[in-house]
mmCIF file of N, CA and C in Angstrom:
data_model
loop_
_atom_site.group_PDB
_atom_site.id
_atom_site.type_symbol
_atom_site.label_atom_id
_atom_site.label_comp_id
_atom_site.label_asym_id
_atom_site.label_seq_id
_atom_site.Cartn_x
_atom_site.Cartn_y
_atom_site.Cartn_z
ATOM 1 N N MET A 1 -103.696 130.019 -6.409
ATOM 2 C CA MET A 1 -103.651 131.490 -6.458
ATOM 3 C C MET A 1 -102.348 131.919 -6.669
ATOM 4 N N SER A 2 -102.283 133.024 -7.485
ATOM 5 C CA SER A 2 -100.988 133.503 -7.963
ATOM 6 C C SER A 2 -100.114 134.208 -6.986
ATOM 7 N N ASP A 3 -98.769 134.302 -7.122
ATOM 8 C CA ASP A 3 -98.043 134.977 -6.213
ATOM 9 C C ASP A 3 -98.423 136.436 -5.823
ATOM 10 N N LEU A 4 -98.706 136.989 -7.051
ATOM 11 C CA LEU A 4 -99.159 138.452 -6.848
ATOM 12 C C LEU A 4 -100.489 138.568 -6.132
ATOM 13 N N GLN A 5 -101.438 137.672 -6.402
ATOM 14 C CA GLN A 5 -102.711 137.766 -5.558
ATOM 15 C C GLN A 5 -102.480 137.464 -4.179
ATOM 16 N N GLU A 6 -101.460 136.417 -3.872
ATOM 17 C CA GLU A 6 -101.146 136.206 -2.453
ATOM 18 C C GLU A 6 -100.659 137.420 -1.714
ATOM 19 N N SER A 7 -99.624 138.047 -2.578
ATOM 20 C CA SER A 7 -98.979 139.224 -1.992
ATOM 21 C C SER A 7 -100.043 140.373 -1.684
ATOM 22 N N LEU A 8 -100.803 140.593 -2.662
ATOM 23 C CA LEU A 8 -101.946 141.565 -2.368
ATOM 24 C C LEU A 8 -102.894 141.230 -1.218
ATOM 25 N N ASN A 9 -103.271 139.936 -1.116
ATOM 26 C CA ASN A 9 -103.908 139.594 -0.002
ATOM 27 C C ASN A 9 -103.384 139.756 1.361
ATOM 28 N N ALA A 10 -101.971 139.673 1.493
ATOM 29 C CA ALA A 10 -101.084 139.791 2.642
ATOM 30 C C ALA A 10 -101.236 141.332 2.891
ATOM 31 N N ALA A 11 -101.140 142.111 2.010
ATOM 32 C CA ALA A 11 -101.080 143.532 2.296
ATOM 33 C C ALA A 11 -102.491 143.906 2.717
ATOM 34 N N GLU A 12 -103.581 143.338 2.302
ATOM 35 C CA GLU A 12 -104.738 143.752 2.620
ATOM 36 C C GLU A 12 -105.394 143.248 4.161
ATOM 37 N N SER A 13 -104.888 142.076 4.458
ATOM 38 C CA SER A 13 -105.370 141.492 5.631
ATOM 39 C C SER A 13 -104.317 141.673 6.694
ATOM 40 N N GLY A 14 -104.464 143.022 7.120
ATOM 41 C CA GLY A 14 -103.465 143.197 8.371
ATOM 42 C C GLY A 14 -102.003 143.410 8.013
ATOM 43 N N GLY A 15 -101.808 143.300 6.840
ATOM 44 C CA GLY A 15 -100.398 143.277 6.526
ATOM 45 C C GLY A 15 -99.612 144.597 6.476
ATOM 46 N N ILE A 16 -100.408 145.654 6.601
ATOM 47 C CA ILE A 16 -99.951 147.047 6.726
ATOM 48 C C ILE A 16 -98.837 147.184 7.790
ATOM 49 N N GLN A 17 -99.003 146.543 8.966
ATOM 50 C CA GLN A 17 -98.210 146.643 10.068
ATOM 51 C C GLN A 17 -96.723 145.988 9.454
ATOM 52 N N LYS A 18 -96.988 144.913 8.826
ATOM 53 C CA LYS A 18 -95.644 144.113 8.377
ATOM 54 C C LYS A 18 -95.046 144.850 7.300
ATOM 55 N N ILE A 19 -95.696 145.589 6.399
ATOM 56 C CA ILE A 19 -95.267 146.425 5.546
ATOM 57 C C ILE A 19 -94.430 147.607 6.155
ATOM 58 N N PHE A 20 -94.986 148.343 7.107
ATOM 59 C CA PHE A 20 -94.355 149.335 7.636
ATOM 60 C C PHE A 20 -93.049 148.937 8.460
ATOM 61 N N GLU A 21 -93.196 147.805 9.035
ATOM 62 C CA GLU A 21 -91.992 147.262 9.782
ATOM 63 C C GLU A 21 -90.726 146.920 8.588
ATOM 64 N N ALA A 22 -91.278 146.253 7.517
ATOM 65 C CA ALA A 22 -90.270 145.991 6.567
ATOM 66 C C ALA A 22 -89.630 147.321 5.903
ATOM 67 N N LEU A 23 -90.585 148.169 5.683
ATOM 68 C CA LEU A 23 -89.930 149.635 5.257
ATOM 69 C C LEU A 23 -89.053 150.313 6.463
ATOM 70 N N ALA A 24 -89.188 150.057 7.503
ATOM 71 C CA ALA A 24 -88.414 150.740 8.730
ATOM 72 C C ALA A 24 -86.977 150.453 8.581
ATOM 73 N N SER A 25 -86.444 149.513 7.774
ATOM 74 C CA SER A 25 -85.121 149.031 7.643
ATOM 75 C C SER A 25 -84.358 149.747 6.332
ATOM 76 N N ALA A 26 -83.269 150.366 6.504
ATOM 77 C CA ALA A 26 -82.581 151.060 5.497
ATOM 78 C C ALA A 26 -82.121 150.092 4.306
ATOM 79 N N PRO A 27 -81.332 148.907 4.719
ATOM 80 C CA PRO A 27 -81.279 147.876 3.756
ATOM 81 C C PRO A 27 -82.290 147.170 2.970
ATOM 82 N N ARG A 28 -83.442 147.213 3.551
ATOM 83 C CA ARG A 28 -84.761 146.747 2.965
ATOM 84 C C ARG A 28 -85.316 147.817 1.855
ATOM 85 N N ARG A 29 -85.078 149.062 2.279
ATOM 86 C CA ARG A 29 -85.433 150.164 1.438
ATOM 87 C C ARG A 29 -84.622 149.969 0.270
ATOM 88 N N LYS A 30 -83.338 149.964 0.367
ATOM 89 C CA LYS A 30 -82.355 149.881 -0.851
ATOM 90 C C LYS A 30 -82.694 148.635 -1.623
ATOM 91 N N ILE A 31 -82.996 147.537 -0.993
ATOM 92 C CA ILE A 31 -83.284 146.498 -1.942
ATOM 93 C C ILE A 31 -84.413 146.762 -2.770
ATOM 94 N N LEU A 32 -85.457 147.248 -2.169
ATOM 95 C CA LEU A 32 -86.642 147.754 -2.927
ATOM 96 C C LEU A 32 -86.320 148.791 -4.034
ATOM 97 N N ALA A 33 -85.492 149.611 -3.723
ATOM 98 C CA ALA A 33 -85.095 150.521 -4.734
ATOM 99 C C ALA A 33 -84.224 149.600 -5.993
ATOM 100 N N TYR A 34 -83.479 148.791 -5.634
ATOM 101 C CA TYR A 34 -82.878 147.980 -6.584
ATOM 102 C C TYR A 34 -83.741 147.191 -7.518
ATOM 103 N N LEU A 35 -84.650 146.759 -6.802
ATOM 104 C CA LEU A 35 -85.683 145.862 -7.352
ATOM 105 C C LEU A 35 -86.689 146.673 -8.237
ATOM 106 N N SER A 36 -86.721 147.991 -7.899
ATOM 107 C CA SER A 36 -87.776 148.687 -8.727
ATOM 108 C C SER A 36 -87.474 148.930 -10.201
ATOM 109 N N HIS A 37 -86.303 148.562 -10.506
ATOM 110 C CA HIS A 37 -85.851 148.731 -11.930
ATOM 111 C C HIS A 37 -85.729 147.458 -12.604
ATOM 112 N N SER A 38 -85.498 146.168 -11.942
ATOM 113 C CA SER A 38 -85.641 144.925 -12.580
ATOM 114 C C SER A 38 -85.464 143.801 -11.570
ATOM 115 N N SER A 39 -85.666 142.671 -11.818
ATOM 116 C CA SER A 39 -85.557 141.528 -10.996
ATOM 117 C C SER A 39 -84.111 141.126 -10.842
ATOM 118 N N LEU A 40 -83.753 140.655 -9.707
ATOM 119 C CA LEU A 40 -82.273 140.350 -9.201
ATOM 120 C C LEU A 40 -82.322 139.087 -8.698
ATOM 121 N N THR A 41 -81.318 138.419 -8.738
ATOM 122 C CA THR A 41 -81.072 137.019 -8.036
ATOM 123 C C THR A 41 -80.737 137.430 -6.556
ATOM 124 N N ALA A 42 -80.643 136.671 -5.644
ATOM 125 C CA ALA A 42 -80.267 136.883 -4.342
ATOM 126 C C ALA A 42 -78.851 137.182 -4.296
ATOM 127 N N GLY A 43 -77.928 136.418 -5.081
ATOM 128 C CA GLY A 43 -76.566 136.869 -5.209
ATOM 129 C C GLY A 43 -76.234 138.199 -5.692
ATOM 130 N N GLU A 44 -77.101 138.633 -6.798
ATOM 131 C CA GLU A 44 -76.855 139.790 -7.345
ATOM 132 C C GLU A 44 -77.220 141.029 -6.327
ATOM 133 N N ILE A 45 -78.203 140.918 -5.410
ATOM 134 C CA ILE A 45 -78.625 141.650 -4.328
ATOM 135 C C ILE A 45 -77.507 141.703 -3.366
ATOM 136 N N ALA A 46 -77.090 140.524 -2.961
ATOM 137 C CA ALA A 46 -75.929 140.501 -1.979
ATOM 138 C C ALA A 46 -74.723 141.331 -2.353
ATOM 139 N N ASP A 47 -74.264 141.201 -3.663
ATOM 140 C CA ASP A 47 -73.183 141.838 -4.180
ATOM 141 C C ASP A 47 -73.193 143.263 -4.127
ATOM 142 N N ARG A 48 -74.398 143.997 -3.723
ATOM 143 C CA ARG A 48 -74.574 145.258 -3.735
ATOM 144 C C ARG A 48 -74.393 145.801 -2.264
ATOM 145 N N PHE A 49 -74.183 144.911 -1.351
ATOM 146 C CA PHE A 49 -74.221 145.367 0.180
ATOM 147 C C PHE A 49 -73.064 144.745 0.681
ATOM 148 N N ASP A 50 -72.562 145.137 1.780
ATOM 149 C CA ASP A 50 -71.505 144.904 2.596
ATOM 150 C C ASP A 50 -71.969 144.251 3.845
ATOM 151 N N MET A 51 -72.592 143.047 3.540
ATOM 152 C CA MET A 51 -73.112 142.197 4.732
ATOM 153 C C MET A 51 -73.371 140.819 4.154
ATOM 154 N N SER A 52 -73.446 139.867 5.092
ATOM 155 C CA SER A 52 -73.508 138.468 4.706
ATOM 156 C C SER A 52 -74.580 138.133 3.929
ATOM 157 N N LYS A 53 -74.490 137.097 3.235
ATOM 158 C CA LYS A 53 -75.744 136.503 2.372
ATOM 159 C C LYS A 53 -76.668 136.065 3.201
ATOM 160 N N PRO A 54 -76.572 135.469 4.550
ATOM 161 C CA PRO A 54 -77.653 135.117 5.298
ATOM 162 C C PRO A 54 -78.441 136.332 5.843
ATOM 163 N N SER A 55 -77.701 137.427 5.981
ATOM 164 C CA SER A 55 -78.435 138.707 6.486
ATOM 165 C C SER A 55 -79.260 139.072 5.351
ATOM 166 N N ILE A 56 -78.741 139.096 4.021
ATOM 167 C CA ILE A 56 -79.622 139.567 2.954
ATOM 168 C C ILE A 56 -80.672 138.775 2.676
ATOM 169 N N SER A 57 -80.588 137.241 3.073
ATOM 170 C CA SER A 57 -81.665 136.234 2.835
ATOM 171 C C SER A 57 -82.775 136.489 3.906
ATOM 172 N N GLN A 58 -82.184 137.139 5.052
ATOM 173 C CA GLN A 58 -83.245 137.394 6.129
ATOM 174 C C GLN A 58 -84.080 138.686 5.756
ATOM 175 N N HIS A 59 -83.441 139.896 5.326
ATOM 176 C CA HIS A 59 -84.082 140.830 4.731
ATOM 177 C C HIS A 59 -85.169 140.482 3.655
ATOM 178 N N LEU A 60 -84.561 139.629 2.572
ATOM 179 C CA LEU A 60 -85.621 139.274 1.621
ATOM 180 C C LEU A 60 -86.763 138.436 2.141
ATOM 181 N N GLY A 61 -86.666 137.717 3.228
ATOM 182 C CA GLY A 61 -87.792 137.069 3.652
ATOM 183 C C GLY A 61 -88.655 137.974 4.435
ATOM 184 N N VAL A 62 -88.317 139.124 4.995
ATOM 185 C CA VAL A 62 -89.001 140.023 5.799
ATOM 186 C C VAL A 62 -89.812 140.690 4.626
ATOM 187 N N LEU A 63 -89.267 141.065 3.491
ATOM 188 C CA LEU A 63 -89.886 141.844 2.366
ATOM 189 C C LEU A 63 -90.994 140.784 1.772
ATOM 190 N N GLU A 64 -90.577 139.618 1.606
ATOM 191 C CA GLU A 64 -91.345 138.600 0.987
ATOM 192 C C GLU A 64 -92.637 138.411 1.809
ATOM 193 N N SER A 65 -92.411 138.420 3.278
ATOM 194 C CA SER A 65 -93.380 138.109 4.100
ATOM 195 C C SER A 65 -94.456 139.136 4.154
ATOM 196 N N ALA A 66 -93.863 140.420 3.884
ATOM 197 C CA ALA A 66 -94.877 141.657 3.988
ATOM 198 C C ALA A 66 -95.640 141.878 2.655
ATOM 199 N N GLY A 67 -95.195 141.007 1.612
ATOM 200 C CA GLY A 67 -95.904 140.907 0.386
ATOM 201 C C GLY A 67 -95.273 142.172 -0.715
ATOM 202 N N LEU A 68 -93.960 142.439 -0.270
ATOM 203 C CA LEU A 68 -93.485 143.550 -1.112
ATOM 204 C C LEU A 68 -92.603 142.983 -2.123
ATOM 205 N N VAL A 69 -92.006 141.783 -2.068
ATOM 206 C CA VAL A 69 -91.441 141.208 -3.237
ATOM 207 C C VAL A 69 -91.866 139.776 -3.281
ATOM 208 N N ARG A 70 -91.629 139.322 -4.389
ATOM 209 C CA ARG A 70 -91.940 137.999 -4.628
ATOM 210 C C ARG A 70 -90.728 137.330 -5.240
ATOM 211 N N LYS A 71 -90.629 135.875 -5.174
ATOM 212 C CA LYS A 71 -89.530 135.178 -5.594
ATOM 213 C C LYS A 71 -90.062 134.072 -6.590
ATOM 214 N N GLU A 72 -89.093 133.857 -7.716
ATOM 215 C CA GLU A 72 -89.473 132.923 -8.724
ATOM 216 C C GLU A 72 -87.987 132.271 -9.018
ATOM 217 N N LYS A 73 -88.443 130.840 -8.949
ATOM 218 C CA LYS A 73 -87.129 129.931 -9.305
ATOM 219 C C LYS A 73 -87.072 129.754 -10.613
ATOM 220 N N ARG A 74 -85.877 130.204 -11.223
ATOM 221 C CA ARG A 74 -85.555 130.111 -12.768
ATOM 222 C C ARG A 74 -84.333 129.342 -12.968
ATOM 223 N N GLY A 75 -84.417 128.113 -13.270
ATOM 224 C CA GLY A 75 -83.335 127.253 -13.276
ATOM 225 C C GLY A 75 -82.623 127.113 -12.038
ATOM 226 N N GLN A 76 -81.449 127.362 -11.750
ATOM 227 C CA GLN A 76 -80.858 127.086 -10.398
ATOM 228 C C GLN A 76 -80.844 128.400 -9.630
ATOM 229 N N TYR A 77 -81.359 129.548 -10.012
ATOM 230 C CA TYR A 77 -81.280 130.557 -9.478
ATOM 231 C C TYR A 77 -82.730 131.115 -8.924
ATOM 232 N N VAL A 78 -82.924 131.891 -7.905
ATOM 233 C CA VAL A 78 -84.079 132.378 -7.352
ATOM 234 C C VAL A 78 -84.061 134.006 -7.700
ATOM 235 N N HIS A 79 -85.042 134.406 -8.444
ATOM 236 C CA HIS A 79 -85.038 135.855 -8.776
ATOM 237 C C HIS A 79 -86.069 136.353 -7.952
ATOM 238 N N TYR A 80 -85.765 137.580 -7.529
ATOM 239 C CA TYR A 80 -86.796 138.682 -6.781
ATOM 240 C C TYR A 80 -87.258 139.721 -7.514
ATOM 241 N N SER A 81 -88.346 140.062 -7.324
ATOM 242 C CA SER A 81 -88.984 141.186 -7.991
ATOM 243 C C SER A 81 -89.796 141.905 -7.008
ATOM 244 N N ILE A 82 -89.965 143.179 -7.307
ATOM 245 C CA ILE A 82 -90.723 143.926 -6.473
ATOM 246 C C ILE A 82 -92.340 143.682 -6.813
ATOM 247 N N VAL A 83 -93.166 143.894 -5.805
ATOM 248 C CA VAL A 83 -94.840 143.685 -6.100
ATOM 249 C C VAL A 83 -95.236 145.131 -5.917
ATOM 250 N N GLN A 84 -95.137 145.902 -7.028
ATOM 251 C CA GLN A 84 -95.480 147.405 -7.034
ATOM 252 C C GLN A 84 -96.827 147.508 -6.425
ATOM 253 N N GLU A 85 -97.727 146.870 -6.942
ATOM 254 C CA GLU A 85 -99.158 147.039 -6.613
ATOM 255 C C GLU A 85 -99.368 146.903 -4.933
ATOM 256 N N SER A 86 -98.674 146.101 -4.387
ATOM 257 C CA SER A 86 -98.763 145.927 -3.025
ATOM 258 C C SER A 86 -98.512 147.096 -2.342
ATOM 259 N N LEU A 87 -97.181 147.696 -2.644
ATOM 260 C CA LEU A 87 -96.538 148.690 -2.070
ATOM 261 C C LEU A 87 -97.319 150.033 -2.257
ATOM 262 N N THR A 88 -97.689 150.158 -3.590
ATOM 263 C CA THR A 88 -98.487 151.402 -3.833
ATOM 264 C C THR A 88 -99.914 151.389 -3.202
ATOM 265 N N ASN A 89 -100.867 150.248 -3.344
ATOM 266 C CA ASN A 89 -101.973 150.150 -2.596
ATOM 267 C C ASN A 89 -101.853 150.371 -1.058
ATOM 268 N N THR A 90 -100.898 149.828 -0.612
ATOM 269 C CA THR A 90 -100.867 150.057 0.941
ATOM 270 C C THR A 90 -100.552 151.329 1.468
ATOM 271 N N LEU A 91 -99.565 152.076 0.581
ATOM 272 C CA LEU A 91 -99.272 153.372 1.036
ATOM 273 C C LEU A 91 -100.317 154.322 0.604
ATOM 274 N N ASN A 92 -101.022 154.143 -0.508
ATOM 275 C CA ASN A 92 -102.229 154.929 -0.817
ATOM 276 C C ASN A 92 -103.325 154.742 0.286
ATOM 277 N N SER A 93 -103.672 153.638 0.526
ATOM 278 C CA SER A 93 -104.563 153.374 1.604
ATOM 279 C C SER A 93 -104.250 154.099 2.857
ATOM 280 N N TYR A 94 -102.932 153.987 3.221
ATOM 281 C CA TYR A 94 -102.477 154.476 4.587
ATOM 282 C C TYR A 94 -102.670 156.090 4.432
ATOM 283 N N VAL A 95 -102.274 156.602 3.281
ATOM 284 C CA VAL A 95 -102.344 158.081 3.216
ATOM 285 C C VAL A 95 -103.793 158.745 3.224
ATOM 286 N N GLN A 96 -104.550 157.882 2.486
ATOM 287 C CA GLN A 96 -105.999 158.297 2.528
ATOM 288 C C GLN A 96 -106.655 158.138 3.777
ATOM 289 N N GLU A 97 -106.271 157.244 4.779
ATOM 290 C CA GLU A 97 -106.780 157.104 5.977
ATOM 291 C C GLU A 97 -106.350 158.417 6.910
ATOM 292 N N VAL A 98 -105.026 158.753 6.706
ATOM 293 C CA VAL A 98 -104.603 159.805 7.559
ATOM 294 C C VAL A 98 -104.615 161.361 7.133
ATOM 295 N N CYS A 99 -105.137 161.323 5.813
ATOM 296 C CA CYS A 99 -105.195 162.551 5.164
ATOM 297 C C CYS A 99 -106.695 163.138 5.488
ATOM 298 N N PRO A 100 -106.765 164.317 6.140
ATOM 299 C CA PRO A 100 -108.101 164.925 6.614
ATOM 300 C C PRO A 100 -108.915 165.199 5.381
ATOM 301 N N VAL A 101 -108.207 165.606 4.192
ATOM 302 C CA VAL A 101 -109.017 166.016 3.026
ATOM 303 C C VAL A 101 -109.660 164.685 2.422
ATOM 304 N N SER A 102 -108.957 163.710 2.509
ATOM 305 C CA SER A 102 -109.522 162.433 1.810
ATOM 306 C C SER A 102 -110.885 161.864 2.451
ATOM 307 N N ARG A 103 -111.044 162.011 3.714
ATOM 308 C CA ARG A 103 -112.179 161.427 4.349
ATOM 309 C C ARG A 103 -113.425 161.772 3.594
ATOM 310 N N PRO A 104 -113.776 163.189 3.469
ATOM 311 C CA PRO A 104 -115.037 163.535 2.853
ATOM 312 C C PRO A 104 -114.948 163.071 1.524
ATOM 313 N N LEU A 105 -114.070 163.110 0.845
ATOM 314 C CA LEU A 105 -113.810 162.586 -0.723
ATOM 315 C C LEU A 105 -114.260 161.167 -0.670
ATOM 316 N N LYS A 106 -113.876 160.294 0.353
ATOM 317 C CA LYS A 106 -114.073 158.854 0.233
ATOM 318 C C LYS A 106 -115.548 158.682 0.572
ATOM 319 N N LYS A 107 -116.250 159.494 1.410
ATOM 320 C CA LYS A 107 -117.478 159.321 1.777
ATOM 321 C C LYS A 107 -118.433 159.802 0.644
ATOM 322 N N GLU A 108 -117.898 160.936 -0.010
ATOM 323 C CA GLU A 108 -118.662 161.316 -1.282
ATOM 324 C C GLU A 108 -118.678 160.114 -2.444
ATOM 325 N N SER A 109 -117.424 159.702 -2.586
ATOM 326 C CA SER A 109 -117.199 158.499 -3.633
ATOM 327 C C SER A 109 -118.039 157.302 -3.221
ATOM 328 N N ALA A 110 -118.169 157.102 -2.106
ATOM 329 C CA ALA A 110 -118.822 155.885 -1.512
ATOM 330 C C ALA A 110 -120.372 156.069 -1.665
ATOM 331 N N ALA A 111 -120.773 157.231 -1.469
ATOM 332 C CA ALA A 111 -122.357 157.686 -1.689
ATOM 333 C C ALA A 111 -122.665 157.492 -2.981
ATOM 334 N N LEU A 112 -121.860 158.177 -4.053
ATOM 335 C CA LEU A 112 -122.052 158.085 -5.385
ATOM 336 C C LEU A 112 -122.034 156.654 -5.942
ATOM 337 N N LYS A 113 -121.282 155.767 -5.380
ATOM 338 C CA LYS A 113 -121.062 154.379 -5.874
ATOM 339 C C LYS A 113 -122.455 153.587 -5.444
ATOM 340 N N ASP A 114 -122.919 153.939 -4.045
ATOM 341 C CA ASP A 114 -124.117 153.236 -3.739
ATOM 342 C C ASP A 114 -125.337 153.766 -4.504
ATOM 343 N N ARG A 115 -125.474 155.145 -4.878
ATOM 344 C CA ARG A 115 -126.557 155.607 -5.549
ATOM 345 C C ARG A 115 -126.442 154.997 -6.986
ATOM 346 N N ASN A 116 -125.319 154.749 -7.728
ATOM 347 C CA ASN A 116 -125.232 154.098 -8.998
ATOM 348 C C ASN A 116 -125.674 152.654 -8.914
ATOM 349 N N GLU A 117 -125.512 151.981 -7.953
ATOM 350 C CA GLU A 117 -125.604 150.500 -7.670
ATOM 351 C C GLU A 117 -127.222 150.453 -7.494
ATOM 352 N N GLU A 118 -127.913 151.347 -6.695
ATOM 353 C CA GLU A 118 -129.207 151.448 -6.677
ATOM 354 C C GLU A 118 -130.076 151.662 -7.904
ATOM 355 N N GLN A 119 -129.453 152.573 -8.760
ATOM 356 C CA GLN A 119 -130.233 152.835 -10.088
ATOM 357 C C GLN A 119 -129.701 151.799 -11.008
ATOM 358 N N GLY A 120 -128.663 150.980 -10.641
ATOM 359 C CA GLY A 120 -128.254 149.864 -11.761
ATOM 360 C C GLY A 120 -127.486 150.299 -12.895
ATOM 361 N N THR A 121 -126.859 151.285 -12.499
ATOM 362 C CA THR A 121 -125.748 151.778 -13.679
ATOM 363 C C THR A 121 -124.339 151.520 -13.028
#
């Protein structure tokens, strides 16, 4: 299974709590902002903060556990990148659940899908 698929599965299987806990931290939100433009090594991320490397490593671990970032070993360095799909899908799902306008639209979409499946289209 790919890292991306594992990250998406983590987000879908009750990972929404982990994601919101990960997003509750200002340093983790900053890390995500840095990673939104390019992948970075742990050292490159740490250079942008006034905190210890073990603290940065802990924040990266929380983000990875929540499925928001993935790491890839390239040579002697570990590169971190954002899992945009995980963050987008989770936030979109959350907004759709709490948005009163979306509920009837979701029901309508589900009914259309069911009708199309019954008709074989």
